[in-house]
Short mmCIF file of C-alpha atoms in Angstrom, two decimals:
data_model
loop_
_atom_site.label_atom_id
_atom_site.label_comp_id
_atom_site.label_asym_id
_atom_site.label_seq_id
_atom_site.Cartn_x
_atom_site.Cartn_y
_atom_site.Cartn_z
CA UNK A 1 -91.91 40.70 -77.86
CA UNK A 2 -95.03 41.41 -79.23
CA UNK A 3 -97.86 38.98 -79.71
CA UNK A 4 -100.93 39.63 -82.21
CA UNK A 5 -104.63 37.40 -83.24
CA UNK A 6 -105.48 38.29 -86.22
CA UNK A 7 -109.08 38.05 -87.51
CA UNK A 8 -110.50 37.43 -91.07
CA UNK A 9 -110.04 40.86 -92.76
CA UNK A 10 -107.60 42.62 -90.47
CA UNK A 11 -104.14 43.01 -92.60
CA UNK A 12 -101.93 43.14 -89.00
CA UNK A 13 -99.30 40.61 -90.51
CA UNK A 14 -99.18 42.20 -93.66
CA UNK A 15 -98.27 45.95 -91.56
CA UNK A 16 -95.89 44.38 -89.47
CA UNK A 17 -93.97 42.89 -91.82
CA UNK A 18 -94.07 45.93 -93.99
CA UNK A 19 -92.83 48.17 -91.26
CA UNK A 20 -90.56 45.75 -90.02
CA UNK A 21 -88.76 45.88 -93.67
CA UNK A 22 -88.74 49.57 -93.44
CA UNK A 23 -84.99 51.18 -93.90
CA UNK A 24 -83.65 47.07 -93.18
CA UNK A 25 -80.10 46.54 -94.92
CA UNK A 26 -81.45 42.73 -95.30
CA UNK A 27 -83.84 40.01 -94.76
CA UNK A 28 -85.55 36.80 -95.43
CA UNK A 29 -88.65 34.91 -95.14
CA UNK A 30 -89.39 30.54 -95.37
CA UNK A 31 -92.74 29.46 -95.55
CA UNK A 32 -93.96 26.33 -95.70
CA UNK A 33 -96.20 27.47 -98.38
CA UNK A 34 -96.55 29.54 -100.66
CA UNK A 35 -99.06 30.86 -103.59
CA UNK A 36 -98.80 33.37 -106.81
CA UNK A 37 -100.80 36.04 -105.13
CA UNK A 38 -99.31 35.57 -101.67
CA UNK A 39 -96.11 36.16 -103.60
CA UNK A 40 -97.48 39.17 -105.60
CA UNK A 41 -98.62 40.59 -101.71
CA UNK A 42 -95.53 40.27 -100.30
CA UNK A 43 -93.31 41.36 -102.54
CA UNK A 44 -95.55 44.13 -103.68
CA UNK A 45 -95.42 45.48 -100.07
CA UNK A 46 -93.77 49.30 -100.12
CA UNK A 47 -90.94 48.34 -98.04
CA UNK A 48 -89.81 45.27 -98.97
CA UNK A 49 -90.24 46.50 -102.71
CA UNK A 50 -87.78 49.67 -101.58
CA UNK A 51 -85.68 47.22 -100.11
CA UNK A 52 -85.30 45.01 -103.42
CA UNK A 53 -84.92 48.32 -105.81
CA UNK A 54 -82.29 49.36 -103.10
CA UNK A 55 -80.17 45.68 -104.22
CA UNK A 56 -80.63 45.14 -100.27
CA UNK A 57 -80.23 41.15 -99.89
CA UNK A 58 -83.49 38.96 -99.22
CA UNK A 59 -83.64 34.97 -99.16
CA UNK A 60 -86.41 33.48 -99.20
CA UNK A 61 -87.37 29.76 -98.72
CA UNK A 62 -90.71 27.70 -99.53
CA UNK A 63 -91.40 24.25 -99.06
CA UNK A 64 -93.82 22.82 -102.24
CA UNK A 65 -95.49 19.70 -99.79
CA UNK A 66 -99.25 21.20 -100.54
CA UNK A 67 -100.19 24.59 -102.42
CA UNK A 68 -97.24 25.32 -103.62
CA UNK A 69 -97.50 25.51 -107.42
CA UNK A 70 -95.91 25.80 -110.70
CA UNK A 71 -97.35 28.95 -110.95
CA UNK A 72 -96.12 29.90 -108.09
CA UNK A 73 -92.50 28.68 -108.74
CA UNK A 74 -92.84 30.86 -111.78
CA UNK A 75 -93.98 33.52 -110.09
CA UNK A 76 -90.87 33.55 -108.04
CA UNK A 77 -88.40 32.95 -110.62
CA UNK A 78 -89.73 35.98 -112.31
CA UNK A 79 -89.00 38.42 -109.70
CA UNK A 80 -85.40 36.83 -108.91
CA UNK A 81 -85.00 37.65 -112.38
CA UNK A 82 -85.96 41.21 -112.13
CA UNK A 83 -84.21 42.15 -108.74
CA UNK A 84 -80.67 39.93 -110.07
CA UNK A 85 -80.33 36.38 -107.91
CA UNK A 86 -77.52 38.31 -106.13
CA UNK A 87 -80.22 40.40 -104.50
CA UNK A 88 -83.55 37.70 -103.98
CA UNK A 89 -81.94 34.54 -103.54
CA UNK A 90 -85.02 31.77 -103.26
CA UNK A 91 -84.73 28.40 -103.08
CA UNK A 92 -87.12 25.46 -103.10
CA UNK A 93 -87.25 23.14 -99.90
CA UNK A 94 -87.81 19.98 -101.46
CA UNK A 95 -87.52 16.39 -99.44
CA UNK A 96 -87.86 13.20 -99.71
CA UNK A 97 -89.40 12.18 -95.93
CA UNK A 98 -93.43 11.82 -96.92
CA UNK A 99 -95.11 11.57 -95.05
CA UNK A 100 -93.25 14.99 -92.91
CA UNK A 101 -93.77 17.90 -94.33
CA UNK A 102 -91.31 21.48 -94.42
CA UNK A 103 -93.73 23.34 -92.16
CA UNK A 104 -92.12 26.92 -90.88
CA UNK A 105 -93.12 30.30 -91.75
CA UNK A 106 -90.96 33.65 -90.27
CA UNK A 107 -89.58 36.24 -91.52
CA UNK A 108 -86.64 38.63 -90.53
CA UNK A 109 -85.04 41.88 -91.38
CA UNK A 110 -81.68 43.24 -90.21
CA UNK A 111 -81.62 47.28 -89.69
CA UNK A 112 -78.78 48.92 -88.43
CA UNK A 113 -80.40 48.95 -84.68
CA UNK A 114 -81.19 45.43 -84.64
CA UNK A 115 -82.99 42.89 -85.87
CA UNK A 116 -86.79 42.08 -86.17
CA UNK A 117 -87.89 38.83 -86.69
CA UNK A 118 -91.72 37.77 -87.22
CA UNK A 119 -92.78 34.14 -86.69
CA UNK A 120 -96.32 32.83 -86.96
CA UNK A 121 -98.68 30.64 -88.61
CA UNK A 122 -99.44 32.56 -91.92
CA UNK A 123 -98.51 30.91 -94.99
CA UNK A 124 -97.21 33.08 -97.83
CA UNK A 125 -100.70 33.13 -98.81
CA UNK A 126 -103.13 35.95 -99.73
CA UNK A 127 -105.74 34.50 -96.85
CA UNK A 128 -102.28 33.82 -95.02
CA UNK A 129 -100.79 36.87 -95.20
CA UNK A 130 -104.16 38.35 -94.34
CA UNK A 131 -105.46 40.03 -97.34
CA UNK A 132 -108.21 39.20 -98.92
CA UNK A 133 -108.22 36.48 -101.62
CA UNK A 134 -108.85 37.90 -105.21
CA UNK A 135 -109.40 34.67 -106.76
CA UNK A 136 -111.93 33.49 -104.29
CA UNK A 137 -113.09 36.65 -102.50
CA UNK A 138 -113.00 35.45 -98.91
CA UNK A 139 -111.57 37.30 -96.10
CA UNK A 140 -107.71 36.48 -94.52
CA UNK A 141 -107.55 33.28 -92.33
CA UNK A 142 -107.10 33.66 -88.39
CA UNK A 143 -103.71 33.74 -87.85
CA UNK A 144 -101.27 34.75 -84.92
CA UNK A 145 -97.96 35.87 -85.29
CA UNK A 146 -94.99 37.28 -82.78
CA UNK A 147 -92.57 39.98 -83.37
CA UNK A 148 -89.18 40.72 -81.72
CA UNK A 149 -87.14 42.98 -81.85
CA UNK A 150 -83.23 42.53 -80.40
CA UNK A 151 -80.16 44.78 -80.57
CA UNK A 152 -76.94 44.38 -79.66
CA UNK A 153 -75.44 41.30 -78.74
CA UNK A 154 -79.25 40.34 -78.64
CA UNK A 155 -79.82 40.84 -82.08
CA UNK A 156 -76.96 39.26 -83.54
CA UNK A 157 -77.20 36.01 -81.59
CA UNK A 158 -80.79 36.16 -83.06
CA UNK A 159 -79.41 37.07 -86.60
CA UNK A 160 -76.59 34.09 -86.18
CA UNK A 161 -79.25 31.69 -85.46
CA UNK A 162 -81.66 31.86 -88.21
CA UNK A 163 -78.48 32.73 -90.70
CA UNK A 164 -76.86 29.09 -89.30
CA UNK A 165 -80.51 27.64 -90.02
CA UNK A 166 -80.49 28.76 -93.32
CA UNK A 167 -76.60 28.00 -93.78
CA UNK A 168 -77.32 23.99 -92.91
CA UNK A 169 -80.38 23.94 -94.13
CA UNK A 170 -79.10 24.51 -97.96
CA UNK A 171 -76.10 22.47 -97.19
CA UNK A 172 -78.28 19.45 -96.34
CA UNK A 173 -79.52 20.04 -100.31
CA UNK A 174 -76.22 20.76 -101.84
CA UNK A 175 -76.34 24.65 -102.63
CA UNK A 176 -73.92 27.39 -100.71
CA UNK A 177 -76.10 30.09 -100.04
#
């Protein structure tokens, strides 16, 4: 395991996760929240692009308790549209426990030597993600992030895990994944 600080400005988050998606057969991300141009940065990443053009699986998950937006929502539903639901599945963590709130944020990707899997406190945010906000101009937030990397029986246990999360998770809301 690796374990990274990231300052205002540095894009380390942003690299891992793009070479972390590099060649991967699959993958999936849930963030507690998410914004338009977080959206546009991840999904305009090289790798995870490649992977979406390739019909190579992603599901992604983001809770709408703060920041989350219509516009965001859209934003989404736009690019399931162009990639075919079969290949970005995304769903919507909504609840009804206020005052809790849906708070993780992690992503994985499954390659045929294992499986990498990135969890931290950036949001799927511009400033989150590390990049540099174009609405506002400001710098990436501080943020710190881990990423593993397991094989074998390793990486399947891993892979089982945050699949069975994911499984019950859409369950508890009524959709088979």
């Amino acid at each position: 395991m690796t374990f990274y600080f990231q300052q205002p400005g540095e894009e380390k988050f942003l690299d891992t996760i793009d070479k972390s998606a590099k060649d991967a057969l699959s993958g999936g991300g849930v963030f507690a929240f998410a914004s338009k141009g977080g959206v546009d940065t991840f999904f305009g990443l090289a790798n995870i692009h490649e992977m979406l053009e390739h019909k190579r699986p992603f599901q992604l998950i983001v809770g709408i308790d703060a920041i989350t937006n219509s516009e965001t929502l859209l934003r989404i539903e736009e690019l399931a549209a162009k990639y075919g639901a079969e290949v970005l599945k995304a769903y919507v963590f909504l609840h009804e426990l206020a005052p809790n709130i849906f708070h993780p944020k992690f992503s994985w990707f499954k390659s045929k030597d294992g499986m990498s899997h990135i969890t931290g406190s950036g949001n799927l945010t511009e400033r989150g993600l590390g990049k540099k906000s174009s609405s506002k101009g400001v710098n990436g937030n501080w943020e710190a992030f881990s990423l593993e990397f397991s094989a074998g029986m390793d990486g399947k246990v891993a892979l089982d895990a945050i699949e069975g999360w994911v499984i019950a998770t859409l369950k508890g809301f009524g959709v088979e994944s």
